[in-house]
Structure formats: structure tokens, C-alpha cells
Amino acid sequence: MKAVNKLAESFPGIGEAIREQTIESLFQGVVDMCEGALMVDHESRITWIDDKYKALLGVDDRVIGRVVEDVIPKSLMRRVVETAKPILLDLMEFGDRSFVVLRLPLKRPDGSVKGAVGFVLYDRFQYLQPIMSKFAMLRDELASAQRQLAGQRRAKYTFSQFLGTSEVVREVKRTARRAAQFDTTVLLLGETGTGKELLAHAIHAASSRADKPFVAINLAAIPETLMESEFFGVAPGAYTGADRRGREGKFVLAEGGTLFLDEIGDMPLAVQAKLLRALQEREIEPLGSNQVIKADVRVIAATSRDMAALLKERAFRPDLYYRLNVLPITLPPLRHRIEDIQDICESLLERVSQKTFAPQRELAPSAIAAFHAYSWPGNVRELCNVLERMAALSDSPMLTAEDVAMVLPGAEQTAAATPDRLDDRATANSLHQVVAEAERAAIAEALRRAKGVKAEAARLLGISRANLYDKLTGYGMLTR
Ligand SMILES: Nc1ncnc2c1ncn2[C@@H]1O[C@H](COP(=O)(O)OP(=O)(O)OP(=O)(O)O)[C@@H](O)[C@H]1O
Ligand SMILES: [Mg+2]
């Protein structure tokens, strides 16, 4: 047998006769076990193919001498020849079928490669049922994880979830709706908790890109050293170790959709330069690759920082700022639209009751008055938290100013006694007043820490409950 002679040369060092005999029986055994076998030379040309493989592929002897890929397009025999390394178990596609194959290099006595031999172990999967069903299960799991991820990348909010009916909020929503129809870059400005992220989602959801991903990147949350790879990704093999396989950057993940650049005021200057280039060229280059990739993303940026001040301090590049500030939308703080408070509260209390399966609470006029007087530095986010805490602490269907005082001590006199003003006042006010204010602040703080539980607050203050009630009444902190 010609094939055996070729093989025999590859196993030097055994006595000639025994060698040929052993190899022949070994080889024949393997060939019998297989559904096909084939050999190629050092140029990956077919030198031998057995009858079973010919039948399997539907070819005849005319394939001898042809380059293997001409006959089996997905063949990896050339890789075995070129690397001198075997591929011990692999799936190979041929037309609409999959074969399990084993490929070995054939070496000369000096170790150089003179060709390769390939065996088709099975052409039917049932032999490999256990391993194949595991493979199928893992493939399904991967597909479902990918679907879930795509779901997460969809916008979470729409315009209807952006609460408020004040004229200023209606104007914000009008502008944002218009922005959604175009591909313009939007810059969302406003204090913390005013709903910038919510609005970014809503703009995406109302745009023609709604079916594509919404990908957010929070620049305040990423260490500077990782920002570039977060944006642009890492090419496979750029680093050794865990990242060897490469990673896609957010620009690529957002392809066709919206990239939300949150907290842009916190972007280091070096990263600003790279982002500017990407936005100008609409092209990105993953770290460690020399390839540029086209990026089709709509950018929405947001910040709660004072951009004018950052520009003045030269902490933000003006050229990048102009690029992002194409359509600015400023979200007003809650204290500038107190007429929205009641509306927002009602919706939120409805949501709380749905979440907890409890009847919906109402706000007494005294509570609304306390809310109107408060400055809401944390804006709608803070209002949400306050309402949730009030609802959790009280069983009453009507929430009053007293409930407000439990979670927002001193809300009624926000404008007056903030601790940092205490020192200034000490010089101008009588000792009695200063002591009274300090006492009131201590009580408020104890109530906050005790989550409104008065017995606990009294314990923290080292006074009796009765004494605490007296003081609360005295300071008007118990009023309804
Ligand atoms: N107008 C609004 N209607 C309903 N919910 C709102 C509104 N504004 C803010 N919220 C809620 O307040 C919370 C904070 O909103 P969001 O994260 O959008 O604020 P932000 O402006 O991005 O704040 P930050 O600057 O702190 O990131 C969210 O739970 C959001 O649903
Ligand atoms: Mg935000």
C-alpha cells in the first residue's frame, strides 16, 4: 500500500520489517475505523485519498495532485503542514454537513514536514451525542445571554416616564422630542438627579435608532487608564493574559445606535483628545490594532458639572465642547419648578403602592408645603428616595409634614439652619439661639440616623423619649 510506505518513512528507528508491519496494521486499523482518510504533500496537494472519503465527498481520483482547499474548501490541512502541529479533534464543515476530523503532520527523519494525513472519524453526530449535546447547550446559552445583553442595551425609558407638567419641563420635552428626530449630538446639562439619563434613554427610544443599542459609558466611574479601551476596544493579542482575546469598545457595541457619554465633565484631557478625533473622523482604532473601524453612532452627552467653569480652568477642551454642544438641553432643578412636585409625588406614590401591593398614600397639604419649602439638592432622585422612605416608615394613608420631618429633618427651615451657617451666626446671635439651633440640628441628625424611630433617636441623644417629645414640640418639629 502506497500510503503505508509514505507513513513508514515517518517513523524511523524501528527495525525495517517490524516497522512496516506495525505501521501497516496500525494504519489499516485507523482507516477501517474512519469514514475517510486523505494525505497531502508539503504544498498541501492531495497525494492519496481512500475510497470511503471519495464516496463521502463525491469525488474520484482526479483530485490527486490538486490543492486540498480546491476539493474541501474548509480544510485545515495546510495549517497542519505549515505549523507542523496536529489538530487532534475538530469539526469540519463540508457543504451542509459537519465531519469530526483528526489531522496529523507527517515528518521526515530530520523533523521537517513533508505533508499531513487527515482522518474523518465520524460523519454522523450520534457517535458524539454527549459532547455534541453539551456543545449545543453551550451555544444556546451563549445565544440567550447575547439576547439578554441586547435587551439591556435597549432604552429603558420613554418620554412619558419623564414626569412634570410645568412649562419649563414641557419645553425641555418638546426640544428633546425634536432632537430625537435628527441625528444631532445632544448635550444634557443639569444638576444631579434632574433626569439627564432618563431623557437620554427617551431620546434614543423616540429616534430612528430605537431598534439599535443604547450604550452608556460613565466617565466618572471608569479609571483613567481604562477609558481608552472602554471607548475603542482592544485588538486580539494586544495584551497577554486575560485580555488576549481582545474586547470590543463601546463605540463598536453602540454601532448603529446611541452612545451615551455620561459625566463628560469628568473626562481627563488626554482622553478628550482621543474622543475628539473619533467624533471628528467618525472612525476608531482599537488599542493594539492598526485597523480603523467606521463608527456610526449618535452621541448624547451629559454632565452635572459647570462646563463654563471647566472651560475657563482649561480642564475641558473647547473644540470637544463645541462638538458636543450642538444641541444643549438644560434640565431645571426641582426647586425652580415646585409646581411639578405634587404631580411627581402622585406618580411615585402610585408606583410605590404597585410595588408593595399596598393602598396608595396621599400627601397632606402640610407635607406638600414642607416639600415646597425644601431646596432639593438631589432633585427628583432625592424626592423619589424621600417618598419611598416616608412610605416605608409610616402606616398612615395620609403622609403629613411630621412624616416629612422624619426623613428630611429641618426641611421646613432649609433656608435658615444649615450647619455651615451656624458659625457665622454664632457671632451675631445670642447664646440661647446658638444653643437652640445646635440642639435642633443634633435632634434632626439623630432622627435621620434612627430612620425616624424616636425611641432610638432619644437613645442616641442620651435623653428620655418624653424629653425628646418635649423638645420636638418645642422646636415645632412635631407639627402637622
Ligand atoms: N422628570 C422625571 N420624572 C420621573 N423620574 C425622574 C425625573 N427626573 C429624574 N427622575 C428619576 O430620578 C432618578 C435620577 O435620574 P437620572 O439618573 O436620569 O438623573 P441624572 O440627571 O442623570 O443625575 P446624575 O447627574 O446624578 O447622574 C432616576 O430614578 C429617575 O427615574
Ligand atoms: Mg446621570
Short mmCIF file of C-alpha atoms and ligand atoms in Angstrom, two decimals:
data_model
loop_
_atom_site.label_atom_id
_atom_site.label_comp_id
_atom_site.label_asym_id
_atom_site.label_seq_id
_atom_site.Cartn_x
_atom_site.Cartn_y
_atom_site.Cartn_z
CA MET A 1 0.00 0.00 0.00
CA LYS A 2 1.39 3.32 -1.16
CA ALA A 3 0.09 5.28 1.79
CA VAL A 4 1.75 2.93 4.26
CA ASN A 5 5.11 3.31 2.56
CA LYS A 6 4.80 7.03 2.85
CA LEU A 7 3.92 6.71 6.51
CA ALA A 8 6.70 4.24 7.26
CA GLU A 9 9.29 6.84 6.38
CA SER A 10 7.84 8.98 9.13
CA PHE A 11 8.60 6.52 11.92
CA PRO A 12 12.33 5.94 11.84
CA GLY A 13 14.27 3.97 14.41
CA ILE A 14 12.31 0.68 14.41
CA GLY A 15 13.58 -2.35 12.55
CA GLU A 16 12.54 -2.05 8.92
CA ALA A 17 10.28 -5.11 8.71
CA ILE A 18 8.64 -4.74 12.11
CA ARG A 19 8.21 -1.08 11.44
CA GLU A 20 6.36 -1.61 8.19
CA GLN A 21 4.24 -4.37 9.68
CA THR A 22 3.29 -2.42 12.77
CA ILE A 23 2.54 0.70 10.86
CA GLU A 24 0.55 -1.10 8.22
CA SER A 25 -1.72 -2.77 10.75
CA LEU A 26 -1.99 0.39 12.78
CA PHE A 27 -2.76 2.49 9.77
CA GLN A 28 -5.22 -0.02 8.34
CA GLY A 29 -6.96 -0.20 11.69
CA VAL A 30 -7.39 3.54 11.79
CA VAL A 31 -8.53 3.73 8.17
CA ASP A 32 -11.11 0.98 8.79
CA MET A 33 -12.40 2.80 11.80
CA CYS A 34 -12.74 6.03 9.89
CA GLU A 35 -15.22 7.27 7.39
CA GLY A 36 -12.41 8.56 5.22
CA ALA A 37 -8.71 9.37 5.06
CA LEU A 38 -6.51 11.63 2.99
CA MET A 39 -2.89 12.66 2.63
CA VAL A 40 -1.30 15.83 1.33
CA ASP A 41 2.27 16.79 0.49
CA HIS A 42 4.31 19.73 1.73
CA GLU A 43 2.44 22.03 -0.68
CA SER A 44 -0.90 20.77 0.61
CA ARG A 45 -1.65 18.93 -2.61
CA ILE A 46 -3.62 15.73 -2.28
CA THR A 47 -1.35 12.69 -2.75
CA TRP A 48 -3.73 9.98 -1.61
CA ILE A 49 -7.41 9.63 -0.69
CA ASP A 50 -9.23 6.45 0.29
CA ASP A 51 -12.38 5.15 -1.40
CA LYS A 52 -14.66 5.91 1.53
CA TYR A 53 -13.64 9.55 1.58
CA LYS A 54 -14.03 9.79 -2.19
CA ALA A 55 -17.58 8.47 -1.86
CA LEU A 56 -18.29 10.79 1.05
CA LEU A 57 -17.13 13.82 -0.91
CA GLY A 58 -18.48 12.60 -4.23
CA VAL A 59 -15.08 12.86 -5.97
CA ASP A 60 -12.79 10.49 -7.87
CA ASP A 61 -9.04 10.04 -8.45
CA ARG A 62 -8.86 13.24 -10.45
CA VAL A 63 -8.49 15.12 -7.15
CA ILE A 64 -4.99 13.66 -6.73
CA GLY A 65 -2.46 16.43 -7.22
CA ARG A 66 -4.95 19.21 -6.56
CA VAL A 67 -4.59 21.71 -3.76
CA VAL A 68 -6.69 20.42 -0.85
CA GLU A 69 -8.82 23.58 -0.47
CA ASP A 70 -9.97 23.22 -4.10
CA VAL A 71 -11.65 19.98 -3.08
CA ILE A 72 -12.51 20.67 0.59
CA PRO A 73 -12.77 24.46 0.99
CA LYS A 74 -12.77 24.47 4.81
CA SER A 75 -9.85 22.05 5.16
CA LEU A 76 -7.16 22.93 7.70
CA MET A 77 -4.55 20.50 6.31
CA ARG A 78 -2.47 23.44 5.13
CA ARG A 79 -2.31 24.78 8.68
CA VAL A 80 -1.02 21.40 9.90
CA VAL A 81 1.63 21.38 7.17
CA GLU A 82 2.68 24.94 7.90
CA THR A 83 2.74 24.71 11.70
CA ALA A 84 3.87 21.07 11.96
CA LYS A 85 1.28 20.72 14.74
CA PRO A 86 -1.57 18.20 14.79
CA ILE A 87 -5.22 19.22 15.15
CA LEU A 88 -6.48 16.32 17.17
CA LEU A 89 -10.23 16.81 17.17
CA ASP A 90 -12.13 19.32 15.14
CA LEU A 91 -15.42 19.86 13.39
CA MET A 92 -15.12 20.49 9.68
CA GLU A 93 -17.95 21.70 7.50
CA PHE A 94 -18.42 20.30 4.04
CA GLY A 95 -21.48 21.66 2.28
CA ASP A 96 -24.31 21.36 4.78
CA ARG A 97 -22.65 18.53 6.72
CA SER A 98 -20.19 18.53 9.60
CA PHE A 99 -17.39 15.98 9.97
CA VAL A 100 -15.33 15.20 13.02
CA VAL A 101 -11.74 15.17 11.82
CA LEU A 102 -8.25 14.42 13.11
CA ARG A 103 -5.18 15.79 11.33
CA LEU A 104 -1.52 14.85 11.87
CA PRO A 105 1.66 16.21 10.32
CA LEU A 106 3.97 13.76 8.52
CA LYS A 107 7.63 14.38 9.22
CA ARG A 108 10.88 13.33 7.61
CA PRO A 109 13.61 11.75 9.77
CA ASP A 110 15.21 15.21 10.12
CA GLY A 111 11.96 16.57 11.55
CA SER A 112 10.94 18.65 8.55
CA VAL A 113 7.33 18.39 7.41
CA LYS A 114 6.66 16.55 4.24
CA GLY A 115 2.90 16.54 4.37
CA ALA A 116 -0.07 15.66 6.53
CA VAL A 117 -2.64 12.94 6.98
CA GLY A 118 -6.26 13.57 7.84
CA PHE A 119 -8.94 11.18 9.10
CA VAL A 120 -12.67 11.70 9.11
CA LEU A 121 -13.60 9.99 12.34
CA TYR A 122 -17.34 10.15 12.04
CA ASP A 123 -19.69 11.74 9.66
CA ARG A 124 -22.68 11.20 11.88
CA PHE A 125 -23.14 13.04 15.09
CA GLN A 126 -24.86 10.34 17.09
CA TYR A 127 -21.46 8.83 17.91
CA LEU A 128 -20.60 12.06 19.59
CA GLN A 129 -24.02 12.70 21.07
CA PRO A 130 -22.84 13.53 24.62
CA ILE A 131 -20.23 16.03 23.52
CA MET A 132 -22.45 17.46 20.80
CA SER A 133 -25.41 17.99 23.11
CA LYS A 134 -23.13 19.80 25.52
CA PHE A 135 -21.87 21.89 22.64
CA ALA A 136 -25.45 22.68 21.57
CA MET A 137 -26.40 23.58 25.13
CA LEU A 138 -23.47 25.97 25.48
CA ARG A 139 -24.28 27.51 22.11
CA ASP A 140 -27.90 28.07 23.19
CA GLU A 141 -26.78 29.56 26.49
CA LEU A 142 -24.49 31.93 24.65
CA ALA A 143 -27.28 32.97 22.27
CA SER A 144 -29.65 33.64 25.17
CA ALA A 145 -27.00 35.65 27.05
CA GLN A 146 -26.43 37.68 23.90
CA ARG A 147 -30.17 38.28 23.52
CA GLN A 148 -30.41 39.37 27.14
CA LEU A 149 -27.50 41.75 26.70
CA ALA A 150 -29.12 43.22 23.60
CA GLY A 151 -32.29 43.70 25.68
CA GLN A 152 -30.31 45.55 28.33
CA ARG A 153 -28.88 47.77 25.66
CA ARG A 154 -32.34 48.87 24.64
CA ALA A 155 -33.60 52.16 26.07
CA LYS A 156 -35.24 51.77 29.45
CA TYR A 157 -37.34 54.93 29.47
CA THR A 158 -39.63 56.87 27.18
CA PHE A 159 -40.80 60.49 27.25
CA SER A 160 -43.99 59.55 29.08
CA GLN A 161 -41.89 58.46 32.05
CA PHE A 162 -40.32 61.90 32.29
CA LEU A 163 -42.70 63.43 34.82
CA GLY A 164 -43.66 67.07 35.19
CA THR A 165 -46.12 69.42 33.54
CA SER A 166 -44.56 72.80 34.32
CA GLU A 167 -43.95 74.99 31.29
CA VAL A 168 -40.19 74.62 31.62
CA VAL A 169 -40.44 70.80 31.64
CA ARG A 170 -42.82 70.83 28.68
CA GLU A 171 -40.31 72.95 26.78
CA VAL A 172 -37.49 70.53 27.67
CA LYS A 173 -39.59 67.60 26.38
CA ARG A 174 -40.51 69.48 23.21
CA THR A 175 -36.84 70.19 22.42
CA ALA A 176 -35.82 66.63 23.27
CA ARG A 177 -38.56 65.21 21.01
CA ARG A 178 -37.33 67.38 18.16
CA ALA A 179 -33.76 66.28 18.84
CA ALA A 180 -34.88 62.65 18.67
CA GLN A 181 -35.94 63.08 15.05
CA PHE A 182 -32.48 64.14 13.95
CA ASP A 183 -29.07 62.62 14.38
CA THR A 184 -27.64 65.68 16.10
CA THR A 185 -25.37 65.42 19.09
CA VAL A 186 -27.25 66.42 22.24
CA LEU A 187 -25.71 67.80 25.41
CA LEU A 188 -27.82 67.36 28.55
CA LEU A 189 -26.99 69.78 31.33
CA GLY A 190 -28.43 69.98 34.81
CA GLU A 191 -27.87 69.27 38.47
CA THR A 192 -27.63 65.76 39.80
CA GLY A 193 -30.92 63.86 39.81
CA THR A 194 -32.71 66.08 37.29
CA GLY A 195 -33.28 63.20 34.87
CA LYS A 196 -30.47 63.54 32.32
CA GLU A 197 -30.02 59.82 31.93
CA LEU A 198 -33.77 59.26 31.77
CA LEU A 199 -34.02 61.84 28.98
CA ALA A 200 -31.10 60.31 27.06
CA HIS A 201 -32.94 56.95 27.05
CA ALA A 202 -36.16 58.66 25.96
CA ILE A 203 -34.44 60.46 23.07
CA HIS A 204 -32.94 57.19 21.86
CA ALA A 205 -36.27 55.36 22.20
CA ALA A 206 -38.02 58.01 20.09
CA SER A 207 -35.32 58.11 17.40
CA SER A 208 -34.92 56.09 14.23
CA ARG A 209 -32.14 54.21 16.05
CA ALA A 210 -34.54 52.81 18.67
CA ASP A 211 -34.06 49.22 17.47
CA LYS A 212 -30.31 49.52 17.75
CA PRO A 213 -28.31 49.50 21.02
CA PHE A 214 -28.24 52.25 23.61
CA VAL A 215 -24.81 52.05 25.20
CA ALA A 216 -23.89 54.20 28.18
CA ILE A 217 -20.41 54.98 29.38
CA ASN A 218 -19.98 56.73 32.70
CA LEU A 219 -16.76 58.69 32.66
CA ALA A 220 -16.83 59.37 36.37
CA ALA A 221 -16.90 55.65 37.13
CA ILE A 222 -14.00 54.41 34.97
CA PRO A 223 -10.34 54.67 35.97
CA GLU A 224 -8.46 56.89 33.54
CA THR A 225 -6.17 54.07 32.45
CA LEU A 226 -9.12 52.02 31.22
CA MET A 227 -11.03 54.77 29.45
CA GLU A 228 -9.40 54.38 26.09
CA SER A 229 -10.02 50.64 25.95
CA GLU A 230 -13.62 51.20 27.12
CA PHE A 231 -14.20 53.59 24.22
CA PHE A 232 -12.26 51.95 21.45
CA GLY A 233 -11.75 48.33 22.49
CA VAL A 234 -8.64 46.18 22.42
CA ALA A 235 -7.44 44.16 19.43
CA PRO A 236 -6.92 40.43 19.98
CA GLY A 237 -3.37 39.72 21.08
CA ALA A 238 -2.68 43.32 22.05
CA TYR A 239 -2.01 42.19 25.61
CA THR A 240 -1.01 38.90 27.10
CA GLY A 241 -3.12 37.29 29.79
CA ALA A 242 -6.82 37.69 30.34
CA ASP A 243 -7.35 40.19 27.56
CA ARG A 244 -5.56 38.20 24.90
CA ARG A 245 -8.79 37.59 23.04
CA GLY A 246 -9.49 41.28 22.62
CA ARG A 247 -12.52 43.25 23.68
CA GLU A 248 -14.99 45.39 21.82
CA GLY A 249 -15.18 49.05 22.75
CA LYS A 250 -18.40 50.91 23.46
CA PHE A 251 -18.23 52.63 20.06
CA VAL A 252 -18.46 49.23 18.39
CA LEU A 253 -21.13 47.94 20.78
CA ALA A 254 -23.25 51.01 20.02
CA GLU A 255 -22.88 50.61 16.24
CA GLY A 256 -25.97 51.95 14.53
CA GLY A 257 -27.40 53.10 17.85
CA THR A 258 -26.74 55.71 20.52
CA LEU A 259 -23.65 56.21 22.64
CA PHE A 260 -24.45 57.98 25.92
CA LEU A 261 -21.40 59.74 27.33
CA ASP A 262 -22.36 60.37 30.94
CA GLU A 263 -20.46 62.77 33.24
CA ILE A 264 -18.30 64.16 30.42
CA GLY A 265 -17.09 66.89 32.78
CA ASP A 266 -15.01 64.19 34.48
CA MET A 267 -13.07 63.23 31.36
CA PRO A 268 -9.27 63.62 31.59
CA LEU A 269 -7.70 65.86 28.93
CA ALA A 270 -5.74 63.04 27.29
CA VAL A 271 -8.93 61.08 26.74
CA GLN A 272 -10.72 64.19 25.49
CA ALA A 273 -8.19 64.48 22.65
CA LYS A 274 -8.79 60.88 21.58
CA LEU A 275 -12.55 61.21 21.79
CA LEU A 276 -12.45 64.40 19.75
CA ARG A 277 -10.56 62.62 16.99
CA ALA A 278 -13.03 59.73 17.00
CA LEU A 279 -16.00 62.10 16.80
CA GLN A 280 -14.42 64.17 14.05
CA GLU A 281 -13.28 61.29 11.88
CA ARG A 282 -16.22 59.05 12.80
CA GLU A 283 -13.60 56.33 12.93
CA ILE A 284 -11.97 54.46 15.76
CA GLU A 285 -8.86 52.37 16.18
CA PRO A 286 -8.89 49.57 18.80
CA LEU A 287 -5.82 49.55 21.05
CA GLY A 288 -3.03 47.47 19.58
CA SER A 289 -4.51 47.28 16.10
CA ASN A 290 -3.60 49.21 13.01
CA GLN A 291 -7.07 48.97 11.63
CA VAL A 292 -9.56 51.78 11.65
CA ILE A 293 -13.22 50.95 12.04
CA LYS A 294 -16.05 53.19 10.85
CA ALA A 295 -18.29 54.24 13.70
CA ASP A 296 -21.93 55.08 13.08
CA VAL A 297 -23.20 56.26 16.45
CA ARG A 298 -25.40 59.11 17.66
CA VAL A 299 -23.83 60.78 20.64
CA ILE A 300 -25.74 62.09 23.66
CA ALA A 301 -23.53 63.61 26.33
CA ALA A 302 -24.44 64.70 29.84
CA THR A 303 -22.87 66.41 32.80
CA SER A 304 -23.85 68.00 36.07
CA ARG A 305 -20.61 69.99 36.17
CA ASP A 306 -20.36 73.69 35.34
CA MET A 307 -18.98 73.47 31.81
CA ALA A 308 -18.26 77.21 31.57
CA ALA A 309 -16.03 76.94 34.65
CA LEU A 310 -14.29 73.81 33.34
CA LEU A 311 -13.55 75.60 30.06
CA LYS A 312 -12.21 78.61 31.91
CA GLU A 313 -9.94 76.42 34.06
CA ARG A 314 -8.79 74.70 30.86
CA ALA A 315 -9.97 71.39 32.28
CA PHE A 316 -12.11 70.82 29.20
CA ARG A 317 -11.06 71.26 25.57
CA PRO A 318 -13.12 73.94 23.83
CA ASP A 319 -13.00 72.09 20.48
CA LEU A 320 -14.52 68.98 22.06
CA TYR A 321 -17.07 71.11 23.89
CA TYR A 322 -18.24 72.69 20.61
CA ARG A 323 -18.55 69.28 19.06
CA LEU A 324 -20.74 68.03 21.92
CA ASN A 325 -22.68 71.22 22.48
CA VAL A 326 -24.58 71.06 19.17
CA LEU A 327 -27.99 70.94 20.82
CA PRO A 328 -27.82 71.72 24.53
CA ILE A 329 -30.80 70.93 26.73
CA THR A 330 -30.75 72.25 30.29
CA LEU A 331 -32.85 70.34 32.81
CA PRO A 332 -34.13 72.67 35.50
CA PRO A 333 -33.60 71.87 39.17
CA LEU A 334 -36.70 70.80 41.09
CA ARG A 335 -36.74 73.94 43.28
CA HIS A 336 -37.28 76.01 40.12
CA ARG A 337 -40.41 74.10 39.23
CA ILE A 338 -42.09 73.33 42.52
CA GLU A 339 -45.43 73.12 40.72
CA ASP A 340 -44.20 69.72 39.42
CA ILE A 341 -43.66 68.31 42.90
CA GLN A 342 -47.25 67.25 43.53
CA ASP A 343 -47.52 65.64 40.14
CA ILE A 344 -44.28 63.72 40.54
CA CYS A 345 -45.26 62.66 44.06
CA GLU A 346 -48.57 61.23 42.91
CA SER A 347 -46.96 59.17 40.18
CA LEU A 348 -44.25 57.98 42.51
CA LEU A 349 -46.66 57.05 45.29
CA GLU A 350 -48.69 55.11 42.75
CA ARG A 351 -45.54 53.28 41.74
CA VAL A 352 -44.68 52.57 45.40
CA SER A 353 -48.14 51.15 46.03
CA GLN A 354 -47.92 48.92 42.96
CA LYS A 355 -44.53 47.70 44.06
CA THR A 356 -45.60 46.95 47.62
CA PHE A 357 -49.21 45.88 46.86
CA ALA A 358 -50.32 48.44 49.45
CA PRO A 359 -53.06 51.05 49.02
CA GLN A 360 -51.84 54.30 47.55
CA ARG A 361 -50.87 57.01 50.08
CA GLU A 362 -51.83 60.63 49.85
CA LEU A 363 -49.86 63.71 50.74
CA ALA A 364 -51.43 66.13 53.23
CA PRO A 365 -51.21 69.83 52.33
CA SER A 366 -48.71 70.25 55.21
CA ALA A 367 -46.39 67.71 53.59
CA ILE A 368 -46.62 69.42 50.22
CA ALA A 369 -45.88 72.76 51.88
CA ALA A 370 -42.79 71.24 53.51
CA PHE A 371 -41.71 69.85 50.14
CA HIS A 372 -42.19 73.24 48.50
CA ALA A 373 -40.01 74.89 51.13
CA TYR A 374 -37.16 72.42 50.74
CA SER A 375 -34.31 73.10 48.29
CA TRP A 376 -33.96 69.53 46.87
CA PRO A 377 -30.23 69.47 46.16
CA GLY A 378 -30.65 65.88 44.92
CA ASN A 379 -33.65 66.87 42.78
CA VAL A 380 -36.10 64.21 41.54
CA ARG A 381 -33.83 61.38 42.69
CA GLU A 382 -33.92 62.77 46.22
CA LEU A 383 -37.69 63.25 46.04
CA CYS A 384 -38.08 59.60 45.00
CA ASN A 385 -35.95 58.44 47.91
CA VAL A 386 -37.72 60.67 50.43
CA LEU A 387 -41.15 59.42 49.35
CA GLU A 388 -40.08 55.80 49.48
CA ARG A 389 -38.66 56.24 52.95
CA MET A 390 -41.75 58.07 54.17
CA ALA A 391 -44.00 55.35 52.80
CA ALA A 392 -41.87 52.69 54.46
CA LEU A 393 -41.81 54.40 57.86
CA SER A 394 -45.47 55.34 58.17
CA ASP A 395 -48.59 53.17 58.10
CA SER A 396 -50.97 56.07 57.77
CA PRO A 397 -52.75 56.53 54.45
CA MET A 398 -52.10 60.27 54.69
CA LEU A 399 -48.50 61.42 54.82
CA THR A 400 -48.01 64.66 56.74
CA ALA A 401 -45.31 67.24 57.48
CA GLU A 402 -44.40 65.13 60.51
CA ASP A 403 -43.57 62.21 58.23
CA VAL A 404 -41.53 64.60 56.09
CA ALA A 405 -39.62 65.77 59.18
CA MET A 406 -38.70 62.19 59.99
CA VAL A 407 -36.83 61.65 56.76
CA LEU A 408 -35.97 65.24 55.93
CA PRO A 409 -35.27 66.85 59.30
CA GLY A 410 -35.26 70.60 59.09
CA ALA A 411 -36.93 70.64 55.69
CA GLU A 412 -39.19 73.46 56.81
CA GLN A 413 -36.29 75.70 57.68
CA THR A 414 -33.81 74.72 55.00
CA ALA A 415 -33.09 78.30 54.24
CA ALA A 416 -32.17 79.01 57.85
CA ALA A 417 -30.20 76.48 59.84
CA THR A 418 -27.71 74.69 57.66
CA PRO A 419 -24.74 73.65 59.79
CA ASP A 420 -22.16 75.62 57.78
CA ARG A 421 -24.04 78.83 58.54
CA LEU A 422 -24.05 78.14 62.24
CA ASP A 423 -20.60 79.57 62.80
CA ASP A 424 -21.39 82.86 61.10
CA ARG A 425 -24.49 83.21 63.20
CA ALA A 426 -22.70 82.50 66.46
CA THR A 427 -21.15 85.92 66.46
CA ALA A 428 -24.37 87.76 65.76
CA ASN A 429 -26.89 85.76 67.80
CA SER A 430 -27.44 85.29 71.46
CA LEU A 431 -26.00 82.23 73.18
CA HIS A 432 -29.53 80.95 73.74
CA GLN A 433 -30.25 80.97 70.00
CA VAL A 434 -26.98 79.28 69.09
CA VAL A 435 -27.55 76.52 71.65
CA ALA A 436 -31.13 76.06 70.48
CA GLU A 437 -30.01 75.72 66.86
CA ALA A 438 -27.27 73.28 67.74
CA GLU A 439 -29.78 71.24 69.73
CA ARG A 440 -32.27 71.24 66.88
CA ALA A 441 -29.55 70.14 64.42
CA ALA A 442 -28.46 67.34 66.78
CA ILE A 443 -32.05 66.11 67.11
CA ALA A 444 -32.58 66.22 63.35
CA GLU A 445 -29.38 64.27 62.79
CA ALA A 446 -30.31 61.67 65.44
CA LEU A 447 -33.75 61.22 63.85
CA ARG A 448 -32.13 60.79 60.45
CA ARG A 449 -29.75 58.18 61.80
CA ALA A 450 -32.52 56.43 63.68
CA LYS A 451 -34.56 56.44 60.46
CA GLY A 452 -37.27 58.38 62.27
CA VAL A 453 -37.65 55.92 65.15
CA LYS A 454 -37.98 58.30 68.11
CA ALA A 455 -37.05 55.85 70.87
CA GLU A 456 -33.81 55.12 69.02
CA ALA A 457 -33.15 58.82 68.38
CA ALA A 458 -33.63 59.51 72.10
CA ARG A 459 -31.18 56.74 72.93
CA LEU A 460 -28.61 58.22 70.52
CA LEU A 461 -29.05 61.63 72.13
CA GLY A 462 -28.82 60.21 75.64
CA ILE A 463 -32.19 61.65 76.70
CA SER A 464 -35.55 60.09 77.59
CA ARG A 465 -38.29 59.67 75.00
CA ALA A 466 -40.52 62.05 76.91
CA ASN A 467 -37.75 64.64 76.90
CA LEU A 468 -37.30 64.18 73.14
CA TYR A 469 -41.05 64.68 72.56
CA ASP A 470 -40.95 67.87 74.63
CA LYS A 471 -38.06 69.19 72.57
CA LEU A 472 -39.68 68.18 69.26
CA THR A 473 -42.84 70.02 70.27
CA GLY A 474 -40.82 72.99 71.44
CA TYR A 475 -38.96 73.28 68.17
CA GLY A 476 -42.11 72.81 66.10
CA MET A 477 -40.72 69.58 64.72
CA LEU A 478 -43.89 67.68 65.61
CA THR A 479 -46.34 69.93 63.83
CA ARG A 480 -48.79 68.54 61.35
N1 LIG B 1 -38.64 64.18 35.40
C1 LIG B 1 -38.53 62.98 35.98
N2 LIG B 1 -39.58 62.15 36.02
C2 LIG B 1 -39.50 60.96 36.63
N3 LIG B 1 -38.41 60.48 37.21
C3 LIG B 1 -37.33 61.26 37.20
C4 LIG B 1 -37.33 62.55 36.58
N4 LIG B 1 -36.11 63.07 36.72
C5 LIG B 1 -35.39 62.18 37.40
N5 LIG B 1 -36.11 61.09 37.69
C6 LIG B 1 -35.67 59.90 38.43
O1 LIG B 1 -34.62 60.32 39.28
C7 LIG B 1 -33.54 59.41 39.25
C8 LIG B 1 -32.32 60.10 38.74
O2 LIG B 1 -32.48 60.41 37.36
P1 LIG B 1 -31.26 60.40 36.35
O3 LIG B 1 -30.34 59.28 36.66
O4 LIG B 1 -31.80 60.49 34.98
O5 LIG B 1 -30.58 61.77 36.78
P2 LIG B 1 -29.24 62.45 36.28
O6 LIG B 1 -29.59 63.84 35.88
O7 LIG B 1 -28.59 61.60 35.28
O8 LIG B 1 -28.42 62.52 37.62
P3 LIG B 1 -26.81 62.45 37.87
O9 LIG B 1 -26.26 63.74 37.38
O10 LIG B 1 -26.70 62.29 39.34
O11 LIG B 1 -26.33 61.28 37.11
C9 LIG B 1 -33.98 58.25 38.38
O12 LIG B 1 -34.50 57.26 39.21
C10 LIG B 1 -35.08 58.85 37.52
O13 LIG B 1 -36.00 57.89 37.14
MG MG B 2 -26.76 60.56 35.34
#
